[in-house]
């Protein structure tokens, strides 16, 4: 398994299993099947509402002797309603209890968006807390405390732009080591990648195969002609081409599936490689298109807009 190396030389498998939008009754089988196939990196989040089932599957994998804790890389994320220094560790304790683990390998701030305690998804402006009241630097102090207490081995962020990263880096005792963002051939984020590389920060791509969240979108990544033509020439699937492109850029990918055949196909991407010519063709596909556009954080008179999240 190809890996990305952290500052202390810990290695994270470059391809993992995403669990976003995996139904609780499906995610148990998906995680257990994935571990049996050879997956060693599981990406979770409190907000996905399925960490207990993921934890049951990991526990079963331990019980069957498939893997040890040290064999697995497990990432989870702090939900928006637990921003603020004093709220991070209680939220992480809940995640660890649900996952039946003593520590995480990586813990991320899920979004640069703060919600009132107990809010799952906001419906009105009063469900939000402006970052002026709960600064990202405060939440980062809680993340640093979790690291220092050994509850997680590494800390980072998700959906952060360059200025938000700079804000926490300016006062951080422990610098962020990971930024997990949407990335695929239609959204390549080269400027953000360059900034992260310059600052010794790794990247993970979510939605690396695109997404059907925006059902009205006419853009279908895996139906793109260039991707399909390369797939045919290289005896790969379009999904494998899309994953291989991001992997060969040195970025981790966490495709989500609960289908055994697709789980295996995604994993087998690691047996393929694209040529320099393929990479150049795929680089030209960048449309700066977000399938996860962030507009679900916009409400009347609310403190956040999608534009402020991505660009402020």
PDB file of C-alpha atoms in Angstrom:
ATOM      1  CA  UNK A   1       0.000   0.000   0.000  1.00  0.00           C
ATOM      2  CA  UNK A   2       1.365   3.396  -1.005  1.00  0.00           C
ATOM      3  CA  UNK A   3       1.441   5.787   1.951  1.00  0.00           C
ATOM      4  CA  UNK A   4       1.759   9.469   2.801  1.00  0.00           C
ATOM      5  CA  UNK A   5       4.348  10.233   5.466  1.00  0.00           C
ATOM      6  CA  UNK A   6       3.657  12.563   8.383  1.00  0.00           C
ATOM      7  CA  UNK A   7       6.287  14.766  10.056  1.00  0.00           C
ATOM      8  CA  UNK A   8       7.113  12.093  12.668  1.00  0.00           C
ATOM      9  CA  UNK A   9       7.349   9.457   9.899  1.00  0.00           C
ATOM     10  CA  UNK A  10       3.956   7.874  10.684  1.00  0.00           C
ATOM     11  CA  UNK A  11       2.493   6.575   7.414  1.00  0.00           C
ATOM     12  CA  UNK A  12      -1.125   6.835   6.283  1.00  0.00           C
ATOM     13  CA  UNK A  13      -2.368   4.597   3.448  1.00  0.00           C
ATOM     14  CA  UNK A  14      -2.983   6.842   0.437  1.00  0.00           C
ATOM     15  CA  UNK A  15      -6.294   5.118  -0.332  1.00  0.00           C
ATOM     16  CA  UNK A  16      -8.946   4.751   2.335  1.00  0.00           C
ATOM     17  CA  UNK A  17     -12.623   3.988   2.756  1.00  0.00           C
ATOM     18  CA  UNK A  18     -14.963   6.940   3.100  1.00  0.00           C
ATOM     19  CA  UNK A  19     -18.101   6.424   5.208  1.00  0.00           C
ATOM     20  CA  UNK A  20     -20.085   9.595   4.398  1.00  0.00           C
ATOM     21  CA  UNK A  21     -23.730   8.831   3.578  1.00  0.00           C
ATOM     22  CA  UNK A  22     -23.251   5.139   4.247  1.00  0.00           C
ATOM     23  CA  UNK A  23     -26.395   3.906   5.992  1.00  0.00           C
ATOM     24  CA  UNK A  24     -25.725   2.418   9.445  1.00  0.00           C
ATOM     25  CA  UNK A  25     -27.023  -1.015   8.384  1.00  0.00           C
ATOM     26  CA  UNK A  26     -24.737  -0.987   5.317  1.00  0.00           C
ATOM     27  CA  UNK A  27     -21.600   0.578   6.750  1.00  0.00           C
ATOM     28  CA  UNK A  28     -20.845  -2.341   9.117  1.00  0.00           C
ATOM     29  CA  UNK A  29     -20.611  -4.790   6.221  1.00  0.00           C
ATOM     30  CA  UNK A  30     -18.724  -2.290   4.058  1.00  0.00           C
ATOM     31  CA  UNK A  31     -16.047  -1.648   6.695  1.00  0.00           C
ATOM     32  CA  UNK A  32     -15.593  -5.326   7.554  1.00  0.00           C
ATOM     33  CA  UNK A  33     -15.464  -6.320   3.873  1.00  0.00           C
ATOM     34  CA  UNK A  34     -12.995  -3.519   3.136  1.00  0.00           C
ATOM     35  CA  UNK A  35     -10.646  -4.621   5.917  1.00  0.00           C
ATOM     36  CA  UNK A  36     -10.808  -8.213   4.631  1.00  0.00           C
ATOM     37  CA  UNK A  37      -9.870  -6.946   1.140  1.00  0.00           C
ATOM     38  CA  UNK A  38      -6.849  -5.059   2.435  1.00  0.00           C
ATOM     39  CA  UNK A  39      -8.088  -1.551   3.269  1.00  0.00           C
ATOM     40  CA  UNK A  40      -6.165  -0.172   6.233  1.00  0.00           C
ATOM     41  CA  UNK A  41      -7.478   3.421   6.300  1.00  0.00           C
ATOM     42  CA  UNK A  42     -11.026   4.252   7.432  1.00  0.00           C
ATOM     43  CA  UNK A  43     -12.336   7.825   7.285  1.00  0.00           C
ATOM     44  CA  UNK A  44     -15.161   8.641   9.723  1.00  0.00           C
ATOM     45  CA  UNK A  45     -16.962  11.619  11.229  1.00  0.00           C
ATOM     46  CA  UNK A  46     -19.342  12.172  14.114  1.00  0.00           C
ATOM     47  CA  UNK A  47     -21.657  13.979  11.690  1.00  0.00           C
ATOM     48  CA  UNK A  48     -22.097  10.880   9.522  1.00  0.00           C
ATOM     49  CA  UNK A  49     -24.222   9.330  12.258  1.00  0.00           C
ATOM     50  CA  UNK A  50     -22.705   5.866  11.814  1.00  0.00           C
ATOM     51  CA  UNK A  51     -19.577   5.748  13.989  1.00  0.00           C
ATOM     52  CA  UNK A  52     -21.085   3.129  16.322  1.00  0.00           C
ATOM     53  CA  UNK A  53     -21.561   0.742  13.387  1.00  0.00           C
ATOM     54  CA  UNK A  54     -18.077   1.519  12.073  1.00  0.00           C
ATOM     55  CA  UNK A  55     -16.760   0.775  15.564  1.00  0.00           C
ATOM     56  CA  UNK A  56     -18.619  -2.535  15.689  1.00  0.00           C
ATOM     57  CA  UNK A  57     -17.047  -3.546  12.358  1.00  0.00           C
ATOM     58  CA  UNK A  58     -13.546  -2.571  13.500  1.00  0.00           C
ATOM     59  CA  UNK A  59     -14.059  -4.493  16.754  1.00  0.00           C
ATOM     60  CA  UNK A  60     -15.170  -7.556  14.783  1.00  0.00           C
ATOM     61  CA  UNK A  61     -12.076  -7.264  12.557  1.00  0.00           C
ATOM     62  CA  UNK A  62      -9.909  -7.272  15.697  1.00  0.00           C
ATOM     63  CA  UNK A  63     -11.845 -10.210  17.112  1.00  0.00           C
ATOM     64  CA  UNK A  64     -11.378 -12.236  13.904  1.00  0.00           C
ATOM     65  CA  UNK A  65      -7.653 -11.471  13.947  1.00  0.00           C
ATOM     66  CA  UNK A  66      -7.807  -9.702  10.572  1.00  0.00           C
ATOM     67  CA  UNK A  67      -5.837  -6.704  11.844  1.00  0.00           C
ATOM     68  CA  UNK A  68      -4.454  -5.182  15.011  1.00  0.00           C
ATOM     69  CA  UNK A  69      -5.106  -1.586  16.091  1.00  0.00           C
ATOM     70  CA  UNK A  70      -1.632  -0.648  14.896  1.00  0.00           C
ATOM     71  CA  UNK A  71      -2.455  -1.941  11.402  1.00  0.00           C
ATOM     72  CA  UNK A  72      -5.351   0.487  10.950  1.00  0.00           C
ATOM     73  CA  UNK A  73      -5.409   4.218  10.280  1.00  0.00           C
ATOM     74  CA  UNK A  74      -8.630   5.756  11.587  1.00  0.00           C
ATOM     75  CA  UNK A  75      -9.589   9.392  10.999  1.00  0.00           C
ATOM     76  CA  UNK A  76     -12.570  11.201  12.476  1.00  0.00           C
ATOM     77  CA  UNK A  77     -13.819  14.791  12.580  1.00  0.00           C
ATOM     78  CA  UNK A  78     -15.048  17.306  15.127  1.00  0.00           C
ATOM     79  CA  UNK A  79     -18.580  18.456  14.356  1.00  0.00           C
ATOM     80  CA  UNK A  80     -19.430  22.152  14.069  1.00  0.00           C
ATOM     81  CA  UNK A  81     -21.526  22.146  17.266  1.00  0.00           C
ATOM     82  CA  UNK A  82     -18.424  21.283  19.308  1.00  0.00           C
ATOM     83  CA  UNK A  83     -16.219  24.223  18.336  1.00  0.00           C
ATOM     84  CA  UNK A  84     -14.480  26.041  21.175  1.00  0.00           C
ATOM     85  CA  UNK A  85     -11.466  24.898  23.207  1.00  0.00           C
ATOM     86  CA  UNK A  86     -13.497  23.325  26.022  1.00  0.00           C
ATOM     87  CA  UNK A  87     -15.757  21.292  23.713  1.00  0.00           C
ATOM     88  CA  UNK A  88     -13.187  19.394  21.639  1.00  0.00           C
ATOM     89  CA  UNK A  89     -12.092  16.699  24.079  1.00  0.00           C
ATOM     90  CA  UNK A  90     -15.655  15.769  25.208  1.00  0.00           C
ATOM     91  CA  UNK A  91     -16.624  15.381  21.523  1.00  0.00           C
ATOM     92  CA  UNK A  92     -13.549  13.268  20.845  1.00  0.00           C
ATOM     93  CA  UNK A  93     -14.269  11.068  23.864  1.00  0.00           C
ATOM     94  CA  UNK A  94     -17.726  10.375  22.384  1.00  0.00           C
ATOM     95  CA  UNK A  95     -16.216   9.478  19.007  1.00  0.00           C
ATOM     96  CA  UNK A  96     -13.685   7.152  20.663  1.00  0.00           C
ATOM     97  CA  UNK A  97     -16.465   5.487  22.661  1.00  0.00           C
ATOM     98  CA  UNK A  98     -18.546   5.004  19.516  1.00  0.00           C
ATOM     99  CA  UNK A  99     -15.573   3.641  17.544  1.00  0.00           C
ATOM    100  CA  UNK A 100     -14.472   1.486  20.525  1.00  0.00           C
ATOM    101  CA  UNK A 101     -10.940   2.852  20.234  1.00  0.00           C
ATOM    102  CA  UNK A 102      -8.471   4.307  22.716  1.00  0.00           C
ATOM    103  CA  UNK A 103      -7.026   6.809  20.234  1.00  0.00           C
ATOM    104  CA  UNK A 104      -7.447   8.138  16.705  1.00  0.00           C
ATOM    105  CA  UNK A 105      -4.668   8.372  14.162  1.00  0.00           C
ATOM    106  CA  UNK A 106      -6.007  11.688  12.870  1.00  0.00           C
ATOM    107  CA  UNK A 107      -8.654  14.137  14.159  1.00  0.00           C
ATOM    108  CA  UNK A 108      -9.870  16.997  11.968  1.00  0.00           C
ATOM    109  CA  UNK A 109     -11.989  20.115  12.459  1.00  0.00           C
ATOM    110  CA  UNK A 110     -14.775  19.200  10.011  1.00  0.00           C
ATOM    111  CA  UNK A 111     -15.696  22.728   8.804  1.00  0.00           C
ATOM    112  CA  UNK A 112     -14.664  26.318   9.536  1.00  0.00           C
ATOM    113  CA  UNK A 113     -18.280  26.825  10.641  1.00  0.00           C
ATOM    114  CA  UNK A 114     -19.537  26.938  14.238  1.00  0.00           C
ATOM    115  CA  UNK A 115     -23.019  25.857  15.358  1.00  0.00           C
ATOM    116  CA  UNK A 116     -24.810  26.114  18.675  1.00  0.00           C
ATOM    117  CA  UNK A 117     -24.340  23.095  20.903  1.00  0.00           C
ATOM    118  CA  UNK A 118     -26.672  20.234  20.033  1.00  0.00           C
ATOM    119  CA  UNK A 119     -27.343  21.448  16.466  1.00  0.00           C
ATOM    120  CA  UNK A 120     -27.001  18.742  13.819  1.00  0.00           C
ATOM    121  CA  UNK A 121     -27.902  20.785  10.742  1.00  0.00           C
ATOM    122  CA  UNK A 122     -28.864  24.455  10.998  1.00  0.00           C
ATOM    123  CA  UNK A 123     -32.210  25.761   9.843  1.00  0.00           C
ATOM    124  CA  UNK A 124     -32.062  29.403  10.966  1.00  0.00           C
ATOM    125  CA  UNK A 125     -29.501  32.088  11.739  1.00  0.00           C
ATOM    126  CA  UNK A 126     -29.757  31.534  15.511  1.00  0.00           C
ATOM    127  CA  UNK A 127     -28.471  27.944  15.041  1.00  0.00           C
ATOM    128  CA  UNK A 128     -25.058  29.379  14.100  1.00  0.00           C
ATOM    129  CA  UNK A 129     -22.274  30.930  16.147  1.00  0.00           C
ATOM    130  CA  UNK A 130     -20.131  33.495  14.294  1.00  0.00           C
ATOM    131  CA  UNK A 131     -16.388  32.790  14.212  1.00  0.00           C
ATOM    132  CA  UNK A 132     -15.908  36.188  15.879  1.00  0.00           C
ATOM    133  CA  UNK A 133     -17.430  34.585  19.005  1.00  0.00           C
ATOM    134  CA  UNK A 134     -15.752  31.173  18.725  1.00  0.00           C
ATOM    135  CA  UNK A 135     -12.520  31.749  16.803  1.00  0.00           C
ATOM    136  CA  UNK A 136     -10.901  28.892  14.919  1.00  0.00           C
ATOM    137  CA  UNK A 137      -7.817  29.502  17.083  1.00  0.00           C
ATOM    138  CA  UNK A 138      -9.827  28.605  20.201  1.00  0.00           C
ATOM    139  CA  UNK A 139     -11.009  25.343  18.678  1.00  0.00           C
ATOM    140  CA  UNK A 140      -7.454  24.592  17.556  1.00  0.00           C
ATOM    141  CA  UNK A 141      -6.250  24.877  21.173  1.00  0.00           C
ATOM    142  CA  UNK A 142      -8.707  22.100  22.031  1.00  0.00           C
ATOM    143  CA  UNK A 143      -7.333  20.013  19.162  1.00  0.00           C
ATOM    144  CA  UNK A 144      -3.789  20.568  20.469  1.00  0.00           C
ATOM    145  CA  UNK A 145      -4.887  19.448  23.954  1.00  0.00           C
ATOM    146  CA  UNK A 146      -6.331  16.239  22.448  1.00  0.00           C
ATOM    147  CA  UNK A 147      -2.990  15.601  20.728  1.00  0.00           C
ATOM    148  CA  UNK A 148      -1.014  16.268  23.904  1.00  0.00           C
ATOM    149  CA  UNK A 149      -3.258  13.915  25.892  1.00  0.00           C
ATOM    150  CA  UNK A 150      -2.650  11.097  23.400  1.00  0.00           C
ATOM    151  CA  UNK A 151      -6.283  10.885  22.302  1.00  0.00           C
ATOM    152  CA  UNK A 152      -5.165  11.385  18.703  1.00  0.00           C
ATOM    153  CA  UNK A 153      -1.769  10.985  17.063  1.00  0.00           C
ATOM    154  CA  UNK A 154      -2.232  13.778  14.514  1.00  0.00           C
ATOM    155  CA  UNK A 155      -4.490  16.814  14.079  1.00  0.00           C
ATOM    156  CA  UNK A 156      -5.688  18.748  11.090  1.00  0.00           C
ATOM    157  CA  UNK A 157      -8.628  20.406   9.411  1.00  0.00           C
ATOM    158  CA  UNK A 158     -11.166  19.892   6.645  1.00  0.00           C
ATOM    159  CA  UNK A 159     -12.675  22.370   4.195  1.00  0.00           C
ATOM    160  CA  UNK A 160     -10.241  25.121   5.207  1.00  0.00           C
ATOM    161  CA  UNK A 161      -8.988  27.720   2.748  1.00  0.00           C
ATOM    162  CA  UNK A 162      -5.531  29.286   2.776  1.00  0.00           C
ATOM    163  CA  UNK A 163      -6.472  32.267   4.964  1.00  0.00           C
ATOM    164  CA  UNK A 164      -8.215  30.072   7.540  1.00  0.00           C
ATOM    165  CA  UNK A 165      -5.115  27.868   7.675  1.00  0.00           C
ATOM    166  CA  UNK A 166      -2.900  30.925   8.133  1.00  0.00           C
ATOM    167  CA  UNK A 167      -5.117  32.098  11.004  1.00  0.00           C
ATOM    168  CA  UNK A 168      -4.583  28.961  13.075  1.00  0.00           C
ATOM    169  CA  UNK A 169      -0.953  28.522  11.987  1.00  0.00           C
ATOM    170  CA  UNK A 170      -0.078  32.008  13.300  1.00  0.00           C
ATOM    171  CA  UNK A 171      -0.620  31.011  16.946  1.00  0.00           C
ATOM    172  CA  UNK A 172      -0.449  27.196  16.806  1.00  0.00           C
ATOM    173  CA  UNK A 173       1.879  25.273  19.088  1.00  0.00           C
ATOM    174  CA  UNK A 174       1.258  22.178  16.922  1.00  0.00           C
ATOM    175  CA  UNK A 175       0.773  22.993  13.246  1.00  0.00           C
ATOM    176  CA  UNK A 176      -2.035  21.332  11.263  1.00  0.00           C
ATOM    177  CA  UNK A 177      -0.755  18.282   9.402  1.00  0.00           C
ATOM    178  CA  UNK A 178      -3.727  17.575   7.126  1.00  0.00           C
ATOM    179  CA  UNK A 179      -6.360  19.461   5.156  1.00  0.00           C
ATOM    180  CA  UNK A 180      -9.174  17.287   3.820  1.00  0.00           C
ATOM    181  CA  UNK A 181     -11.015  18.970   0.956  1.00  0.00           C
ATOM    182  CA  UNK A 182     -13.052  18.111  -2.121  1.00  0.00           C
ATOM    183  CA  UNK A 183     -10.686  17.217  -4.968  1.00  0.00           C
ATOM    184  CA  UNK A 184     -11.059  15.438  -8.308  1.00  0.00           C
ATOM    185  CA  UNK A 185     -10.200  16.201 -11.943  1.00  0.00           C
ATOM    186  CA  UNK A 186     -13.003  18.824 -12.112  1.00  0.00           C
ATOM    187  CA  UNK A 187     -11.724  20.563  -8.913  1.00  0.00           C
ATOM    188  CA  UNK A 188      -7.948  20.348  -8.667  1.00  0.00           C
ATOM    189  CA  UNK A 189      -7.245  23.176  -6.168  1.00  0.00           C
ATOM    190  CA  UNK A 190      -3.663  23.690  -7.331  1.00  0.00           C
ATOM    191  CA  UNK A 191      -3.109  26.930  -5.364  1.00  0.00           C
ATOM    192  CA  UNK A 192      -4.292  25.313  -2.136  1.00  0.00           C
ATOM    193  CA  UNK A 193      -2.168  22.235  -2.806  1.00  0.00           C
ATOM    194  CA  UNK A 194       0.878  24.440  -3.377  1.00  0.00           C
ATOM    195  CA  UNK A 195       0.282  26.280  -0.076  1.00  0.00           C
ATOM    196  CA  UNK A 196      -0.136  23.031   1.844  1.00  0.00           C
ATOM    197  CA  UNK A 197       3.015  21.508   0.322  1.00  0.00           C
ATOM    198  CA  UNK A 198       5.007  24.651   1.193  1.00  0.00           C
ATOM    199  CA  UNK A 199       3.812  24.329   4.789  1.00  0.00           C
ATOM    200  CA  UNK A 200       4.468  20.592   5.147  1.00  0.00           C
ATOM    201  CA  UNK A 201       0.755  19.818   5.251  1.00  0.00           C
ATOM    202  CA  UNK A 202      -0.724  16.725   3.627  1.00  0.00           C
ATOM    203  CA  UNK A 203      -3.969  16.655   1.649  1.00  0.00           C
ATOM    204  CA  UNK A 204      -6.834  14.171   1.491  1.00  0.00           C
ATOM    205  CA  UNK A 205      -9.424  14.337  -1.273  1.00  0.00           C
ATOM    206  CA  UNK A 206     -13.046  13.671  -0.407  1.00  0.00           C
ATOM    207  CA  UNK A 207     -15.559  13.088  -3.208  1.00  0.00           C
ATOM    208  CA  UNK A 208     -12.624  11.952  -5.411  1.00  0.00           C
ATOM    209  CA  UNK A 209     -15.110  10.426  -7.872  1.00  0.00           C
ATOM    210  CA  UNK A 210     -17.346  13.476  -7.912  1.00  0.00           C
ATOM    211  CA  UNK A 211     -20.706  13.359  -6.186  1.00  0.00           C
ATOM    212  CA  UNK A 212     -24.397  13.045  -6.863  1.00  0.00           C
ATOM    213  CA  UNK A 213     -25.260  15.441  -4.031  1.00  0.00           C
ATOM    214  CA  UNK A 214     -26.008  18.070  -6.690  1.00  0.00           C
ATOM    215  CA  UNK A 215     -28.533  16.011  -8.614  1.00  0.00           C
ATOM    216  CA  UNK A 216     -29.297  18.903 -10.967  1.00  0.00           C
ATOM    217  CA  UNK A 217     -25.723  19.100 -12.153  1.00  0.00           C
ATOM    218  CA  UNK A 218     -25.146  18.049 -15.740  1.00  0.00           C
ATOM    219  CA  UNK A 219     -21.511  17.322 -14.837  1.00  0.00           C
ATOM    220  CA  UNK A 220     -20.785  13.636 -14.379  1.00  0.00           C
ATOM    221  CA  UNK A 221     -17.104  13.090 -13.717  1.00  0.00           C
ATOM    222  CA  UNK A 222     -17.060   9.402 -14.610  1.00  0.00           C
ATOM    223  CA  UNK A 223     -18.874  10.032 -17.894  1.00  0.00           C
ATOM    224  CA  UNK A 224     -16.259  12.484 -19.143  1.00  0.00           C
ATOM    225  CA  UNK A 225     -14.890  11.423 -22.544  1.00  0.00           C
ATOM    226  CA  UNK A 226     -11.223  12.003 -21.681  1.00  0.00           C
ATOM    227  CA  UNK A 227     -11.532   9.869 -18.551  1.00  0.00           C
ATOM    228  CA  UNK A 228     -13.405   7.128 -20.433  1.00  0.00           C
ATOM    229  CA  UNK A 229     -10.839   7.107 -23.256  1.00  0.00           C
ATOM    230  CA  UNK A 230      -7.904   6.799 -20.849  1.00  0.00           C
ATOM    231  CA  UNK A 231      -9.763   4.062 -18.952  1.00  0.00           C
ATOM    232  CA  UNK A 232     -10.219   2.069 -22.143  1.00  0.00           C
ATOM    233  CA  UNK A 233      -6.581   2.495 -23.200  1.00  0.00           C
ATOM    234  CA  UNK A 234      -5.209   1.508 -19.783  1.00  0.00           C
ATOM    235  CA  UNK A 235      -7.676  -1.327 -19.064  1.00  0.00           C
ATOM    236  CA  UNK A 236      -9.008   0.580 -16.081  1.00  0.00           C
ATOM    237  CA  UNK A 237     -12.441   1.751 -15.018  1.00  0.00           C
ATOM    238  CA  UNK A 238     -13.264   5.490 -15.191  1.00  0.00           C
ATOM    239  CA  UNK A 239     -13.337   5.508 -11.372  1.00  0.00           C
ATOM    240  CA  UNK A 240      -9.828   4.043 -11.240  1.00  0.00           C
ATOM    241  CA  UNK A 241      -8.596   6.739 -13.632  1.00  0.00           C
ATOM    242  CA  UNK A 242     -10.063   9.514 -11.473  1.00  0.00           C
ATOM    243  CA  UNK A 243      -8.579   8.019  -8.293  1.00  0.00           C
ATOM    244  CA  UNK A 244      -5.184   7.356  -9.873  1.00  0.00           C
ATOM    245  CA  UNK A 245      -4.954  10.964 -11.064  1.00  0.00           C
ATOM    246  CA  UNK A 246      -5.349  12.352  -7.548  1.00  0.00           C
ATOM    247  CA  UNK A 247      -3.111   9.679  -5.996  1.00  0.00           C
ATOM    248  CA  UNK A 248      -0.337  10.464  -8.484  1.00  0.00           C
ATOM    249  CA  UNK A 249      -0.583  14.120  -7.411  1.00  0.00           C
ATOM    250  CA  UNK A 250       0.482  12.910  -3.945  1.00  0.00           C
ATOM    251  CA  UNK A 251      -2.971  13.326  -2.408  1.00  0.00           C
ATOM    252  CA  UNK A 252      -4.848  10.691  -0.390  1.00  0.00           C
ATOM    253  CA  UNK A 253      -8.299   9.599  -1.592  1.00  0.00           C
ATOM    254  CA  UNK A 254     -11.229   8.244   0.427  1.00  0.00           C
ATOM    255  CA  UNK A 255     -13.858   6.966  -2.034  1.00  0.00           C
ATOM    256  CA  UNK A 256     -17.076   5.835  -0.362  1.00  0.00           C
ATOM    257  CA  UNK A 257     -18.858   2.634  -1.310  1.00  0.00           C
ATOM    258  CA  UNK A 258     -20.892  -0.078   0.346  1.00  0.00           C
ATOM    259  CA  UNK A 259     -20.750  -2.267  -2.780  1.00  0.00           C
ATOM    260  CA  UNK A 260     -18.177  -5.089  -2.563  1.00  0.00           C
ATOM    261  CA  UNK A 261     -17.290  -5.055  -6.255  1.00  0.00           C
ATOM    262  CA  UNK A 262     -16.690  -1.298  -6.220  1.00  0.00           C
ATOM    263  CA  UNK A 263     -14.759  -1.511  -2.952  1.00  0.00           C
ATOM    264  CA  UNK A 264     -12.392  -3.984  -4.595  1.00  0.00           C
ATOM    265  CA  UNK A 265     -12.192  -2.010  -7.843  1.00  0.00           C
ATOM    266  CA  UNK A 266     -11.266   1.160  -5.928  1.00  0.00           C
ATOM    267  CA  UNK A 267      -8.568  -0.679  -3.973  1.00  0.00           C
ATOM    268  CA  UNK A 268      -7.147  -2.188  -7.168  1.00  0.00           C
ATOM    269  CA  UNK A 269      -6.479   1.350  -8.444  1.00  0.00           C
ATOM    270  CA  UNK A 270      -3.155   0.943  -6.633  1.00  0.00           C
ATOM    271  CA  UNK A 271      -2.168  -1.718  -9.181  1.00  0.00           C
ATOM    272  CA  UNK A 272      -2.433   0.786 -12.044  1.00  0.00           C
ATOM    273  CA  UNK A 273      -0.598   3.927 -13.061  1.00  0.00           C
ATOM    274  CA  UNK A 274      -1.220   6.735 -15.520  1.00  0.00           C
ATOM    275  CA  UNK A 275       1.339   8.054 -18.016  1.00  0.00           C
ATOM    276  CA  UNK A 276       2.595  11.652 -18.070  1.00  0.00           C
ATOM    277  CA  UNK A 277       0.432  12.161 -21.154  1.00  0.00           C
ATOM    278  CA  UNK A 278      -2.635  10.869 -19.280  1.00  0.00           C
ATOM    279  CA  UNK A 279      -1.878  13.200 -16.371  1.00  0.00           C
ATOM    280  CA  UNK A 280      -1.573  16.193 -18.705  1.00  0.00           C
ATOM    281  CA  UNK A 281      -4.905  15.407 -20.359  1.00  0.00           C
ATOM    282  CA  UNK A 282      -6.618  15.088 -16.997  1.00  0.00           C
ATOM    283  CA  UNK A 283      -5.055  18.303 -15.710  1.00  0.00           C
ATOM    284  CA  UNK A 284      -6.908  20.126 -18.499  1.00  0.00           C
ATOM    285  CA  UNK A 285     -10.270  18.969 -17.111  1.00  0.00           C
ATOM    286  CA  UNK A 286     -10.192  21.394 -14.160  1.00  0.00           C
ATOM    287  CA  UNK A 287     -13.453  23.365 -14.077  1.00  0.00           C
ATOM    288  CA  UNK A 288     -13.185  24.609 -10.455  1.00  0.00           C
ATOM    289  CA  UNK A 289     -16.488  22.808  -9.970  1.00  0.00           C
ATOM    290  CA  UNK A 290     -17.588  21.924  -6.440  1.00  0.00           C
ATOM    291  CA  UNK A 291     -20.131  19.129  -6.122  1.00  0.00           C
ATOM    292  CA  UNK A 292     -20.267  19.937  -2.378  1.00  0.00           C
ATOM    293  CA  UNK A 293     -20.843  23.665  -2.810  1.00  0.00           C
ATOM    294  CA  UNK A 294     -21.333  24.666   0.828  1.00  0.00           C
ATOM    295  CA  UNK A 295     -24.587  26.499   0.183  1.00  0.00           C
ATOM    296  CA  UNK A 296     -26.251  24.387   2.894  1.00  0.00           C
ATOM    297  CA  UNK A 297     -24.543  26.751   5.377  1.00  0.00           C
ATOM    298  CA  UNK A 298     -26.438  29.727   3.968  1.00  0.00           C
ATOM    299  CA  UNK A 299     -29.623  30.850   5.756  1.00  0.00           C
ATOM    300  CA  UNK A 300     -31.391  34.226   5.895  1.00  0.00           C
ATOM    301  CA  UNK A 301     -29.295  36.690   7.918  1.00  0.00           C
ATOM    302  CA  UNK A 302     -26.845  33.909   8.807  1.00  0.00           C
ATOM    303  CA  UNK A 303     -23.148  34.588   9.506  1.00  0.00           C
ATOM    304  CA  UNK A 304     -21.780  32.272   6.790  1.00  0.00           C
ATOM    305  CA  UNK A 305     -21.899  32.158   3.003  1.00  0.00           C
ATOM    306  CA  UNK A 306     -20.405  29.511   0.715  1.00  0.00           C
ATOM    307  CA  UNK A 307     -18.180  32.217  -0.775  1.00  0.00           C
ATOM    308  CA  UNK A 308     -16.852  33.222   2.658  1.00  0.00           C
ATOM    309  CA  UNK A 309     -16.095  29.591   3.516  1.00  0.00           C
ATOM    310  CA  UNK A 310     -14.178  28.895   0.320  1.00  0.00           C
ATOM    311  CA  UNK A 311     -12.626  32.276  -0.395  1.00  0.00           C
ATOM    312  CA  UNK A 312     -12.609  34.641   2.622  1.00  0.00           C
TER     313      UNK A 312
END
